[in-house]
CSV table of C-alpha atoms and ligand atoms in Angstrom, one decimal:
chain,number,residue,atom,x,y,z
A,1,MET,CA,-49.9,-40.7,-11.4
A,2,SER,CA,-48.5,-40.6,-7.8
A,3,LYS,CA,-46.5,-37.9,-6.3
A,4,ASN,CA,-43.4,-37.9,-4.7
A,5,ILE,CA,-42.6,-36.4,-1.3
A,6,VAL,CA,-39.6,-35.9,0.4
A,7,ILE,CA,-39.8,-35.2,4.1
A,8,ILE,CA,-36.4,-33.5,5.9
A,9,GLY,CA,-36.3,-34.7,9.1
A,10,ALA,CA,-37.5,-37.8,11.4
A,11,GLY,CA,-38.3,-36.3,14.5
A,12,VAL,CA,-41.9,-35.9,15.9
A,13,ALA,CA,-42.9,-33.8,13.4
A,14,GLY,CA,-41.1,-35.5,10.4
A,15,LEU,CA,-42.5,-38.9,11.5
A,16,THR,CA,-46.0,-37.9,12.2
A,17,THR,CA,-46.6,-36.0,8.8
A,18,ALA,CA,-45.0,-39.0,7.1
A,19,LEU,CA,-47.7,-41.3,8.7
A,20,LEU,CA,-50.7,-39.1,8.1
A,21,ALA,CA,-49.6,-38.6,4.5
A,22,SER,CA,-49.0,-41.8,3.8
A,23,LYS,CA,-52.4,-43.1,4.7
A,24,LYS,CA,-53.5,-40.9,1.8
A,25,PRO,CA,-53.6,-42.4,-1.8
A,26,GLY,CA,-51.1,-41.5,-4.4
A,27,TYR,CA,-48.0,-40.3,-2.0
A,28,LYS,CA,-45.0,-41.8,-2.2
A,29,ILE,CA,-43.2,-40.6,0.9
A,30,HIS,CA,-39.5,-40.5,1.5
A,31,VAL,CA,-38.2,-39.6,4.6
A,32,ALA,CA,-34.5,-38.6,4.6
A,33,ALA,CA,-32.9,-37.1,7.6
A,34,LYS,CA,-29.3,-36.6,9.5
A,35,HIS,CA,-30.6,-38.1,12.8
A,36,MET,CA,-33.0,-41.1,13.2
A,37,PRO,CA,-34.8,-42.7,15.9
A,38,GLY,CA,-32.4,-44.6,18.1
A,39,ASP,CA,-29.8,-41.5,18.1
A,40,TYR,CA,-29.3,-38.9,21.0
A,41,ASP,CA,-28.1,-36.0,19.6
A,42,ILE,CA,-28.0,-31.8,20.6
A,43,GLU,CA,-29.6,-31.2,17.2
A,44,TYR,CA,-32.3,-33.9,17.6
A,45,ALA,CA,-35.1,-33.0,19.9
A,46,SER,CA,-37.6,-35.2,20.0
A,47,PRO,CA,-35.9,-38.1,22.0
A,48,TRP,CA,-35.4,-35.8,25.0
A,49,ALA,CA,-39.1,-35.0,25.4
A,50,GLY,CA,-41.0,-36.1,28.6
A,51,ALA,CA,-42.9,-36.8,26.8
A,52,ASN,CA,-46.3,-35.6,27.9
A,53,TYR,CA,-49.4,-33.8,26.7
A,54,MET,CA,-49.6,-30.6,29.1
A,55,PRO,CA,-51.2,-27.6,26.7
A,56,VAL,CA,-49.5,-24.2,27.0
A,57,SER,CA,-51.5,-23.0,23.9
A,58,VAL,CA,-53.9,-19.8,24.5
A,59,GLY,CA,-57.9,-21.0,24.0
A,60,GLY,CA,-59.4,-19.6,20.8
A,61,THR,CA,-55.4,-20.2,18.8
A,62,ARG,CA,-54.3,-22.0,16.2
A,63,PRO,CA,-51.7,-23.8,18.5
A,64,ALA,CA,-54.8,-24.5,20.9
A,65,LYS,CA,-56.4,-25.8,17.7
A,66,TRP,CA,-53.4,-27.9,17.3
A,67,ASP,CA,-53.1,-29.4,20.4
A,68,SER,CA,-56.9,-30.1,20.9
A,69,GLU,CA,-56.7,-32.6,17.6
A,70,THR,CA,-53.9,-34.3,19.3
A,71,TRP,CA,-55.2,-35.3,22.5
A,72,GLY,CA,-58.1,-38.1,20.7
A,73,PRO,CA,-55.0,-39.6,18.7
A,74,LEU,CA,-52.7,-40.3,22.0
A,75,ALA,CA,-55.8,-40.9,24.2
A,76,ASP,CA,-56.6,-44.0,21.4
A,77,LEU,CA,-52.9,-45.2,21.4
A,78,ALA,CA,-52.9,-45.2,25.3
A,79,GLN,CA,-55.9,-47.2,25.2
A,80,ASN,CA,-56.0,-49.4,22.7
A,81,HIS,CA,-52.0,-49.6,21.0
A,82,PRO,CA,-49.8,-50.3,24.1
A,83,GLU,CA,-47.0,-51.2,21.4
A,84,ALA,CA,-46.7,-47.5,21.1
A,85,GLY,CA,-45.5,-47.0,24.5
A,86,VAL,CA,-47.8,-44.4,25.3
A,87,HIS,CA,-49.6,-44.7,28.9
A,88,PHE,CA,-52.6,-42.7,31.0
A,89,GLN,CA,-51.1,-40.9,33.7
A,90,GLU,CA,-52.8,-38.2,36.5
A,91,CYS,CA,-51.0,-35.1,35.7
A,92,GLU,CA,-50.7,-32.3,38.6
A,93,ILE,CA,-50.3,-28.8,37.7
A,94,HIS,CA,-49.1,-26.7,41.2
A,95,SER,CA,-49.5,-22.5,41.2
A,96,ARG,CA,-47.6,-20.5,43.7
A,97,THR,CA,-48.6,-17.0,43.7
A,98,LYS,CA,-44.9,-15.5,43.8
A,99,ASP,CA,-44.6,-16.8,40.4
A,100,LEU,CA,-46.8,-14.7,38.6
A,101,GLY,CA,-44.9,-12.9,35.8
A,102,SER,CA,-42.3,-15.0,35.9
A,103,ALA,CA,-40.9,-16.7,32.5
A,104,THR,CA,-42.2,-20.1,33.5
A,105,ALA,CA,-45.5,-18.8,34.8
A,106,THR,CA,-46.0,-16.5,31.7
A,107,TRP,CA,-45.4,-19.6,29.3
A,108,PHE,CA,-47.8,-21.8,31.3
A,109,ALA,CA,-50.8,-18.7,31.6
A,110,ASP,CA,-53.6,-21.0,30.5
A,111,LEU,CA,-52.1,-24.1,31.9
A,112,LEU,CA,-52.2,-22.7,35.2
A,113,SER,CA,-55.8,-21.4,34.8
A,114,SER,CA,-58.7,-22.9,37.3
A,115,ASN,CA,-60.6,-22.9,34.1
A,116,PRO,CA,-58.1,-23.6,30.9
A,117,TRP,CA,-59.4,-24.4,27.6
A,118,PHE,CA,-58.4,-27.7,27.7
A,119,ALA,CA,-60.8,-28.8,30.7
A,120,LYS,CA,-63.1,-30.0,28.3
A,121,VAL,CA,-60.8,-32.1,26.4
A,122,VAL,CA,-58.7,-34.2,28.7
A,123,PRO,CA,-60.8,-36.7,30.8
A,124,ASN,CA,-61.2,-35.9,35.1
A,125,PHE,CA,-60.3,-32.2,34.9
A,126,ARG,CA,-60.7,-31.2,38.1
A,127,VAL,CA,-59.3,-28.2,40.8
A,128,LEU,CA,-57.7,-29.8,43.6
A,129,PRO,CA,-59.0,-28.5,47.7
A,130,LYS,CA,-56.7,-26.5,49.5
A,131,SER,CA,-56.3,-28.8,52.1
A,132,SER,CA,-54.8,-31.0,49.5
A,133,LEU,CA,-51.7,-29.3,48.6
A,134,SER,CA,-48.2,-28.8,49.9
A,135,PRO,CA,-46.7,-26.4,51.9
A,136,GLY,CA,-45.9,-23.1,49.5
A,137,VAL,CA,-48.1,-24.1,46.6
A,138,ASP,CA,-51.2,-22.0,46.4
A,139,SER,CA,-53.6,-23.8,44.2
A,140,ALA,CA,-53.7,-26.8,41.8
A,141,THR,CA,-55.5,-28.8,39.2
A,142,ALA,CA,-55.3,-31.9,38.1
A,143,PHE,CA,-56.5,-34.1,34.8
A,144,THR,CA,-55.9,-37.2,32.9
A,145,SER,CA,-53.0,-37.1,30.6
A,146,VAL,CA,-50.8,-39.2,29.0
A,147,CYS,CA,-46.6,-39.8,29.1
A,148,ILE,CA,-44.9,-41.2,26.0
A,149,ASN,CA,-41.8,-43.4,26.1
A,150,THR,CA,-40.2,-41.2,23.2
A,151,ALA,CA,-37.8,-44.6,23.1
A,152,ILE,CA,-40.4,-46.8,22.3
A,153,TYR,CA,-43.2,-44.2,20.1
A,154,LEU,CA,-40.5,-42.9,17.6
A,155,PRO,CA,-39.3,-46.2,16.5
A,156,TRP,CA,-43.1,-47.6,16.6
A,157,LEU,CA,-43.8,-44.1,14.2
A,158,VAL,CA,-40.9,-45.8,11.9
A,159,SER,CA,-42.9,-49.0,11.6
A,160,GLN,CA,-45.9,-47.6,11.4
A,161,CYS,CA,-45.0,-45.5,8.3
A,162,LEU,CA,-42.6,-48.7,6.9
A,163,ALA,CA,-45.8,-50.6,7.2
A,164,ASN,CA,-47.4,-47.9,4.9
A,165,GLY,CA,-44.6,-48.2,2.3
A,166,VAL,CA,-42.8,-45.0,3.5
A,167,THR,CA,-39.4,-45.1,2.7
A,168,PHE,CA,-36.0,-43.9,5.2
A,169,GLN,CA,-32.5,-42.5,4.4
A,170,ARG,CA,-30.0,-40.7,6.2
A,171,ALA,CA,-29.1,-37.5,4.6
A,172,THR,CA,-27.4,-34.2,5.5
A,173,PHE,CA,-28.8,-31.7,3.4
A,174,GLY,CA,-26.6,-27.9,3.6
A,175,HIS,CA,-29.7,-26.4,1.3
A,176,ILE,CA,-33.3,-27.6,1.2
A,177,ARG,CA,-32.7,-27.9,-3.0
A,178,GLU,CA,-30.8,-30.9,-2.3
A,179,ALA,CA,-33.6,-32.7,-1.5
A,180,THR,CA,-35.1,-32.3,-5.2
A,181,ALA,CA,-31.6,-33.3,-6.3
A,182,ALA,CA,-31.2,-36.3,-8.6
A,183,GLY,CA,-31.3,-39.4,-6.5
A,184,ALA,CA,-33.1,-37.9,-3.3
A,185,HIS,CA,-36.0,-40.0,-4.0
A,186,PRO,CA,-35.7,-43.7,-4.7
A,187,ARG,CA,-38.6,-42.9,-7.5
A,188,GLY,CA,-37.3,-40.0,-9.2
A,189,HIS,CA,-38.5,-36.5,-9.6
A,190,VAL,CA,-39.3,-34.7,-6.2
A,191,ASP,CA,-42.9,-33.0,-6.6
A,192,LEU,CA,-42.8,-31.4,-3.3
A,193,VAL,CA,-40.4,-31.2,0.2
A,194,VAL,CA,-41.7,-31.2,3.2
A,195,ASN,CA,-39.5,-29.2,5.8
A,196,CYS,CA,-39.8,-30.7,9.5
A,197,THR,CA,-36.1,-29.8,10.5
A,198,GLY,CA,-36.9,-28.5,14.0
A,199,LEU,CA,-34.6,-26.1,15.5
A,200,MET,CA,-32.2,-26.7,12.7
A,201,ALA,CA,-34.3,-24.8,10.4
A,202,SER,CA,-32.0,-21.7,11.4
A,203,LYS,CA,-29.3,-23.2,9.7
A,204,LEU,CA,-30.9,-24.7,6.5
A,205,GLY,CA,-29.5,-23.0,3.2
A,206,GLY,CA,-32.9,-21.6,1.6
A,207,VAL,CA,-34.9,-21.3,4.8
A,208,GLN,CA,-32.1,-19.9,7.3
A,209,ASP,CA,-35.2,-19.1,9.6
A,210,ALA,CA,-33.4,-16.4,12.6
A,211,THR,CA,-36.8,-16.5,14.4
A,212,VAL,CA,-36.0,-20.3,15.4
A,213,VAL,CA,-34.0,-20.5,18.7
A,214,PRO,CA,-32.9,-23.1,21.1
A,215,ALA,CA,-34.7,-23.2,24.7
A,216,ARG,CA,-32.2,-25.7,26.7
A,217,GLY,CA,-33.9,-28.5,28.5
A,218,GLN,CA,-31.6,-30.6,30.9
A,219,ILE,CA,-32.7,-33.4,32.8
A,220,VAL,CA,-32.1,-36.3,34.8
A,221,ILE,CA,-33.7,-40.0,34.1
A,222,VAL,CA,-34.0,-41.9,37.0
A,223,ARG,CA,-35.6,-45.4,37.3
A,224,ASN,CA,-37.5,-44.4,40.6
A,225,ASP,CA,-41.6,-44.2,39.8
A,226,ALA,CA,-43.5,-41.0,40.7
A,227,GLY,CA,-46.7,-42.5,40.2
A,228,LYS,CA,-48.5,-39.1,38.7
A,229,MET,CA,-46.9,-36.4,37.0
A,230,LEU,CA,-46.4,-33.0,38.4
A,231,ASP,CA,-45.3,-29.8,37.3
A,232,VAL,CA,-45.1,-26.3,39.0
A,233,SER,CA,-45.4,-22.6,38.0
A,234,GLY,CA,-41.5,-21.7,38.9
A,235,THR,CA,-38.7,-22.3,41.0
A,236,ASP,CA,-36.6,-20.1,43.7
A,237,ASP,CA,-33.6,-20.9,41.4
A,238,GLY,CA,-33.7,-18.6,38.4
A,239,ASP,CA,-36.6,-17.7,35.7
A,240,ASP,CA,-35.1,-20.2,33.4
A,241,GLU,CA,-35.4,-23.3,35.5
A,242,ALA,CA,-38.1,-25.5,35.9
A,243,CYS,CA,-39.7,-28.4,37.8
A,244,TYR,CA,-41.3,-31.6,36.7
A,245,VAL,CA,-41.4,-34.9,37.0
A,246,MET,CA,-43.2,-37.7,34.6
A,247,THR,CA,-42.6,-41.4,34.9
A,248,ARG,CA,-42.5,-42.7,31.1
A,249,ALA,CA,-44.8,-45.7,29.9
A,250,ALA,CA,-43.2,-49.4,29.3
A,251,GLY,CA,-40.3,-49.0,32.1
A,252,GLY,CA,-39.1,-45.8,30.4
A,253,GLY,CA,-37.9,-44.4,33.5
A,254,THR,CA,-39.0,-41.5,35.4
A,255,ILE,CA,-37.9,-37.7,33.7
A,256,LEU,CA,-36.8,-35.2,36.2
A,257,GLY,CA,-36.7,-31.3,34.6
A,258,GLY,CA,-35.7,-29.0,34.0
A,259,SER,CA,-34.5,-25.6,32.6
A,260,TYR,CA,-35.6,-23.2,29.6
A,261,GLN,CA,-32.7,-21.6,28.9
A,262,LYS,CA,-33.4,-19.6,25.6
A,263,GLY,CA,-30.5,-19.2,23.3
A,264,SER,CA,-28.2,-21.6,25.1
A,265,TRP,CA,-26.9,-24.3,22.6
A,266,GLU,CA,-25.0,-26.0,25.2
A,267,SER,CA,-24.8,-29.6,24.8
A,268,GLN,CA,-23.5,-31.0,28.1
A,269,PRO,CA,-25.3,-31.3,31.3
A,270,ASP,CA,-24.9,-28.7,34.2
A,271,PRO,CA,-24.0,-30.8,37.2
A,272,ASN,CA,-24.8,-27.9,39.6
A,273,LEU,CA,-28.1,-27.5,37.5
A,274,ALA,CA,-28.9,-31.5,37.6
A,275,ILE,CA,-28.2,-31.2,41.8
A,276,ARG,CA,-31.1,-28.6,41.7
A,277,ILE,CA,-33.1,-30.7,39.2
A,278,MET,CA,-33.2,-33.3,41.7
A,279,LYS,CA,-33.6,-31.8,44.9
A,280,ARG,CA,-36.4,-29.9,43.4
A,281,ALA,CA,-37.9,-33.1,42.4
A,282,VAL,CA,-37.8,-34.7,45.7
A,283,ALA,CA,-39.1,-31.9,47.6
A,284,MET,CA,-42.3,-31.7,45.1
A,285,CYS,CA,-42.5,-35.3,45.1
A,286,PRO,CA,-41.5,-36.9,47.7
A,287,ALA,CA,-43.0,-40.4,46.6
A,288,LEU,CA,-39.9,-40.6,44.3
A,289,THR,CA,-37.7,-41.7,47.2
A,290,ASN,CA,-40.0,-42.4,50.0
A,291,GLY,CA,-39.5,-39.0,51.6
A,292,LYS,CA,-35.8,-39.5,51.2
A,293,GLY,CA,-32.4,-37.4,50.1
A,294,ILE,CA,-31.8,-37.1,46.3
A,295,GLU,CA,-28.7,-39.9,47.1
A,296,HIS,CA,-32.0,-42.3,47.1
A,297,LEU,CA,-32.4,-41.3,43.2
A,298,ASP,CA,-31.4,-44.3,41.0
A,299,ILE,CA,-29.7,-42.4,38.1
A,300,ILE,CA,-30.2,-43.7,34.5
A,301,ARG,CA,-28.1,-40.9,32.8
A,302,HIS,CA,-28.6,-37.2,32.3
A,303,GLY,CA,-29.1,-35.4,29.5
A,304,VAL,CA,-29.9,-31.8,27.2
A,305,GLY,CA,-32.6,-31.3,24.7
A,306,LEU,CA,-33.1,-28.0,22.7
A,307,ARG,CA,-36.7,-27.3,22.1
A,308,PRO,CA,-37.1,-25.3,18.9
A,309,VAL,CA,-38.9,-22.4,19.9
A,310,ARG,CA,-40.2,-20.1,17.1
A,311,GLU,CA,-41.3,-16.6,17.4
A,312,GLY,CA,-44.9,-16.5,16.2
A,313,GLY,CA,-45.2,-20.2,16.8
A,314,THR,CA,-45.0,-23.1,14.7
A,315,ARG,CA,-44.3,-22.8,10.9
A,316,ILE,CA,-47.0,-24.6,8.7
A,317,GLU,CA,-47.0,-22.9,5.8
A,318,LYS,CA,-46.5,-23.4,2.2
A,319,GLU,CA,-43.8,-21.5,0.2
A,320,MET,CA,-42.0,-21.4,-3.2
A,321,ILE,CA,-38.3,-21.6,-3.0
A,322,GLY,CA,-36.8,-20.9,-5.8
A,323,ASP,CA,-38.7,-23.7,-8.4
A,324,ILE,CA,-39.1,-26.1,-5.2
A,325,CYS,CA,-42.6,-26.6,-3.7
A,326,VAL,CA,-42.3,-26.6,0.3
A,327,VAL,CA,-44.3,-27.3,3.1
A,328,HIS,CA,-42.9,-26.3,6.1
A,329,ASN,CA,-43.8,-27.7,9.6
A,330,TYR,CA,-40.9,-26.7,12.5
A,331,GLY,CA,-40.8,-24.4,15.0
A,332,ALA,CA,-42.8,-26.4,18.0
A,333,GLY,CA,-40.7,-25.2,21.2
A,334,GLY,CA,-42.0,-27.8,24.1
A,335,ALA,CA,-45.2,-28.5,22.3
A,336,GLY,CA,-44.0,-31.0,19.7
A,337,TYR,CA,-45.9,-34.2,21.2
A,338,GLN,CA,-48.9,-32.6,22.2
A,339,SER,CA,-49.6,-30.6,19.1
A,340,SER,CA,-48.1,-33.1,16.6
A,341,TYR,CA,-51.1,-35.1,15.3
A,342,GLY,CA,-53.1,-31.2,14.6
A,343,CYS,CA,-49.4,-30.1,13.2
A,344,ALA,CA,-49.4,-33.0,10.8
A,345,ASN,CA,-52.7,-32.7,10.0
A,346,GLU,CA,-52.8,-29.2,8.6
A,347,THR,CA,-49.5,-29.8,6.9
A,348,VAL,CA,-50.8,-32.9,4.9
A,349,ASN,CA,-53.7,-30.2,4.1
A,350,LEU,CA,-51.7,-28.1,2.5
A,351,ILE,CA,-49.6,-30.9,0.7
A,352,GLU,CA,-52.7,-32.0,-0.8
A,353,GLU,CA,-53.9,-28.2,-1.8
A,354,ALA,CA,-50.2,-27.9,-3.2
A,355,LEU,CA,-50.4,-31.2,-5.2
A,356,GLY,CA,-53.9,-31.6,-5.8
A,357,PRO,CA,-56.2,-30.7,-9.1
A,358,ARG,CA,-56.4,-27.3,-7.8
A,359,SER,CA,-52.8,-26.2,-6.8
A,360,ARG,CA,-53.0,-22.9,-5.2
A,361,LEU,CA,-48.8,-22.7,-4.9
B,1,LIG,P1,-36.3,-32.7,16.0
B,1,LIG,O1,-36.8,-33.7,16.6
B,1,LIG,O2,-35.3,-31.9,16.6
B,1,LIG,O3,-36.2,-33.4,14.8
B,1,LIG,C1,-35.6,-32.5,13.7
B,1,LIG,C2,-35.3,-33.9,12.5
B,1,LIG,O4,-34.7,-32.6,11.4
B,1,LIG,C3,-33.9,-34.7,12.7
B,1,LIG,O5,-34.5,-35.7,12.3
B,1,LIG,C4,-32.8,-33.8,12.3
B,1,LIG,O6,-31.7,-34.8,12.0
B,1,LIG,C5,-33.4,-33.3,10.8
B,1,LIG,N1,-32.6,-32.2,10.2
B,1,LIG,C6,-32.7,-31.2,10.8
B,1,LIG,N2,-31.7,-30.2,9.6
B,1,LIG,C7,-31.3,-31.3,9.0
B,1,LIG,C8,-30.4,-31.2,7.7
B,1,LIG,N3,-29.8,-30.0,7.1
B,1,LIG,N4,-30.3,-32.2,6.7
B,1,LIG,C9,-31.3,-33.4,7.4
B,1,LIG,N5,-32.0,-33.8,7.9
B,1,LIG,C10,-31.9,-32.8,9.2
B,1,LIG,N6,-43.0,-32.0,23.9
B,1,LIG,C11,-44.2,-32.3,24.1
B,1,LIG,O7,-45.2,-32.3,23.4
B,1,LIG,N7,-44.1,-32.4,25.6
B,1,LIG,C12,-43.3,-32.3,26.4
B,1,LIG,O8,-43.4,-33.2,27.5
B,1,LIG,C13,-42.1,-32.0,26.0
B,1,LIG,N8,-40.9,-32.1,26.6
B,1,LIG,C14,-39.5,-31.6,26.4
B,1,LIG,C15,-38.7,-31.9,26.9
B,1,LIG,C16,-37.4,-31.5,26.6
B,1,LIG,C17,-36.2,-31.8,27.8
B,1,LIG,C18,-36.9,-31.2,25.3
B,1,LIG,C19,-35.9,-30.8,25.3
B,1,LIG,C20,-38.3,-30.9,24.7
B,1,LIG,C21,-39.6,-31.7,25.2
B,1,LIG,N9,-40.8,-31.0,24.2
B,1,LIG,C22,-42.0,-31.7,24.4
B,1,LIG,C23,-40.7,-30.3,22.8
B,1,LIG,C24,-40.7,-31.8,21.7
B,1,LIG,O9,-39.2,-32.8,21.8
B,1,LIG,C25,-40.2,-30.9,20.7
B,1,LIG,O10,-41.1,-29.9,20.0
B,1,LIG,C26,-40.2,-31.9,19.1
B,1,LIG,O11,-39.2,-32.9,19.6
B,1,LIG,C27,-39.7,-31.4,18.1
B,1,LIG,O12,-39.6,-32.2,16.8
B,1,LIG,P2,-39.5,-31.9,15.5
B,1,LIG,O13,-39.3,-33.5,14.9
B,1,LIG,O14,-39.6,-30.7,15.0
B,1,LIG,O15,-37.3,-31.6,15.9
């Protein structure tokens, strides 16, 4: 007999989990969420992401396994499914010795290494010759990565899910138990709930995980083309600011970032920070404006998203909450896309464990 599953959340975590679970026989998947692809909201991180594949996980850990398992599916989309809005782009990581010990450099530790664990996962990993580096950059690596146009990719995930029989509904839950109430699943009784609520897992009744906090990311989206993705180990404007450039697939514009302001829920763009973001981007990547100033950037919009950062990393775990069987997949921080398939795979394994003939919940 088929099992009825409600997935709370339609960000990249909820949608990837729904897609992979819908490929298994015997599950009737219903996605219920306050925000859906097409929305732009401060409680909804996924549309704001760059989004690229640039692992910041530490080799040998679960997050590195999730990132590693995600490269193949993303590369397959870039190679074989242009309609998903994912394309290959070269990615350069610049390192400045003076950033050692800063928040960004610490967060990026493995990424800044000249021999990171993912050097064998992505194509064309190489150390760039010193002679090719811009003034102020002490070392750099490069590799082939992908950049995802989230405005195409999130709806594409919905379409793939719909084709597999997944149903969707707008719903806002105060408590996780509401996801099992009468009418919560179009087929009746709910056998299992998957919690993909991102940052809002900190507020959802029955979960209220106080270890999930926002890391505020402010961006400027421009029409200019960078030609490649660039990222640097730090800025001269403070520990919680960052500098990166990535051009999205299929006319999605170029994302200029950014910031990593932990604990800030501020939804409105800070105009001064926006100026610093643009100045740093143009300095790091003169190709954006043919060597000219920021007045030559053609702005599409300013934006702010909140990365759902969780102490201890993404929570992928089974739990009984009252008499409800729950599998969690939330708290991916700044890595929700690049770890999405690995995380969703592990979540689906836990769903199978919980609902299978030898249920261990
Ligand atoms: P969300 O996208 O926030 O989705 C949460 C879902 O849960 C929503 O549908 C919401 O409505 C729903 N929900 C929550 N609470 C409730 C409730 N009570 N009732 C009903 N529904 C509820 N990651 C990368 O891998 N690469 C990048 O380059 C990258 N760049 C980034 C740049 C920026 C500026 C930002 C902000 C993030 C970036 N990220 C990147 C991180 C990535 O965006 C997140 O990790 C990811 O989007 C988190 O997805 P999620 O599905 O867990 O959460």
